[in-house]
Amino acid sequence: MDFEYNQRQKKTRREEFLDAMDAMIPWSAWIAMILPFYPSGKRGRPVKGIETMLRMYLMQIWFNLSDAAIEDAIYDSYAMRSFMRIDFNEEQVPA
């Protein structure tokens, strides 16, 4: 699917927006700010990576999506999956 997607002539507005946000946001600084407060995963459910969760949370805000809707959007939208840096061949969708 990546091959077909990359052969397109034009980017979607969603893809352009997510690319701009990816370039604009200081990810390492935000992650460093969140890290002291992020769960360690020693108790309860295993935690997902900070950057993955931050990217998902931001997309929920930008596109006004519920938890269930963001999960569906990640499955349905290559642009969102790419922004989240998710490869279904390697890992599971964040919950």
C-alpha positions as semicolon CSV with decimal commas, in nm:
position;residue;x (nm);y (nm);z (nm)
1;M;0,000;0,000;0,000
2;D;0,288;0,240;0,070
3;F;0,404;0,208;-0,290
4;E;0,063;0,302;-0,429
5;Y;0,026;0,586;-0,181
6;N;0,368;0,731;-0,263
7;Q;0,293;0,729;-0,638
8;R;0,017;0,991;-0,601
9;Q;0,071;1,329;-0,761
10;K;-0,093;1,546;-0,494
11;K;-0,093;1,553;-0,114
12;T;-0,421;1,580;0,072
13;R;-0,490;1,881;0,295
14;R;-0,481;1,649;0,596
15;E;-0,140;1,519;0,494
16;E;-0,006;1,870;0,438
17;F;-0,138;1,981;0,779
18;L;0,012;1,681;0,960
19;D;0,347;1,726;0,783
20;A;0,353;2,093;0,889
21;M;0,268;2,006;1,249
22;D;0,531;1,730;1,254
23;A;0,796;1,978;1,139
24;M;0,681;2,256;1,372
25;I;0,644;2,073;1,704
26;P;0,957;2,036;1,917
27;W;0,896;1,667;1,995
28;S;1,205;1,605;2,208
29;A;1,135;1,909;2,428
30;W;0,771;1,808;2,479
31;I;0,866;1,450;2,557
32;A;1,125;1,567;2,811
33;M;0,858;1,783;2,977
34;I;0,609;1,495;3,000
35;L;0,853;1,217;3,096
36;P;0,863;1,285;3,475
37;F;0,482;1,254;3,492
38;Y;0,433;0,964;3,250
39;P;0,339;0,625;3,401
40;S;0,627;0,381;3,434
41;G;0,421;0,074;3,350
42;K;0,520;-0,107;3,670
43;R;0,155;-0,136;3,770
44;G;-0,154;-0,177;3,558
45;R;-0,164;-0,202;3,183
46;P;0,156;-0,174;2,980
47;V;0,216;0,182;2,867
48;K;0,265;0,299;2,511
49;G;0,548;0,531;2,413
50;I;0,518;0,895;2,509
51;E;0,562;1,021;2,153
52;T;0,300;0,782;2,016
53;M;0,046;0,886;2,279
54;L;0,127;1,256;2,235
55;R;0,081;1,232;1,859
56;M;-0,250;1,051;1,905
57;Y;-0,373;1,304;2,162
58;L;-0,287;1,598;1,935
59;M;-0,470;1,441;1,641
60;Q;-0,774;1,385;1,864
61;I;-0,775;1,756;1,946
62;W;-0,703;1,880;1,592
63;F;-0,969;1,662;1,429
64;N;-1,216;1,652;1,723
65;L;-1,211;1,272;1,754
66;S;-1,312;1,044;2,041
67;D;-1,090;0,755;2,153
68;A;-1,280;0,511;1,933
69;A;-1,282;0,754;1,639
70;I;-0,906;0,811;1,651
71;E;-0,849;0,436;1,646
72;D;-1,070;0,404;1,337
73;A;-0,902;0,704;1,175
74;I;-0,558;0,550;1,225
75;Y;-0,675;0,233;1,052
76;D;-0,845;0,425;0,770
77;S;-0,607;0,714;0,702
78;Y;-0,256;0,657;0,570
79;A;-0,170;1,021;0,653
80;M;-0,265;0,972;1,019
81;R;-0,088;0,639;1,040
82;S;0,221;0,800;0,890
83;F;0,206;1,092;1,137
84;M;0,185;0,842;1,423
85;R;0,474;0,647;1,269
86;I;0,280;0,324;1,286
87;D;0,355;0,029;1,063
88;F;0,090;-0,241;1,098
89;N;0,343;-0,497;0,982
90;E;0,561;-0,428;1,288
91;E;0,343;-0,316;1,580
92;Q;-0,012;-0,296;1,712
93;V;-0,239;0,010;1,699
94;P;-0,217;0,214;2,020
95;A;-0,512;0,172;2,252
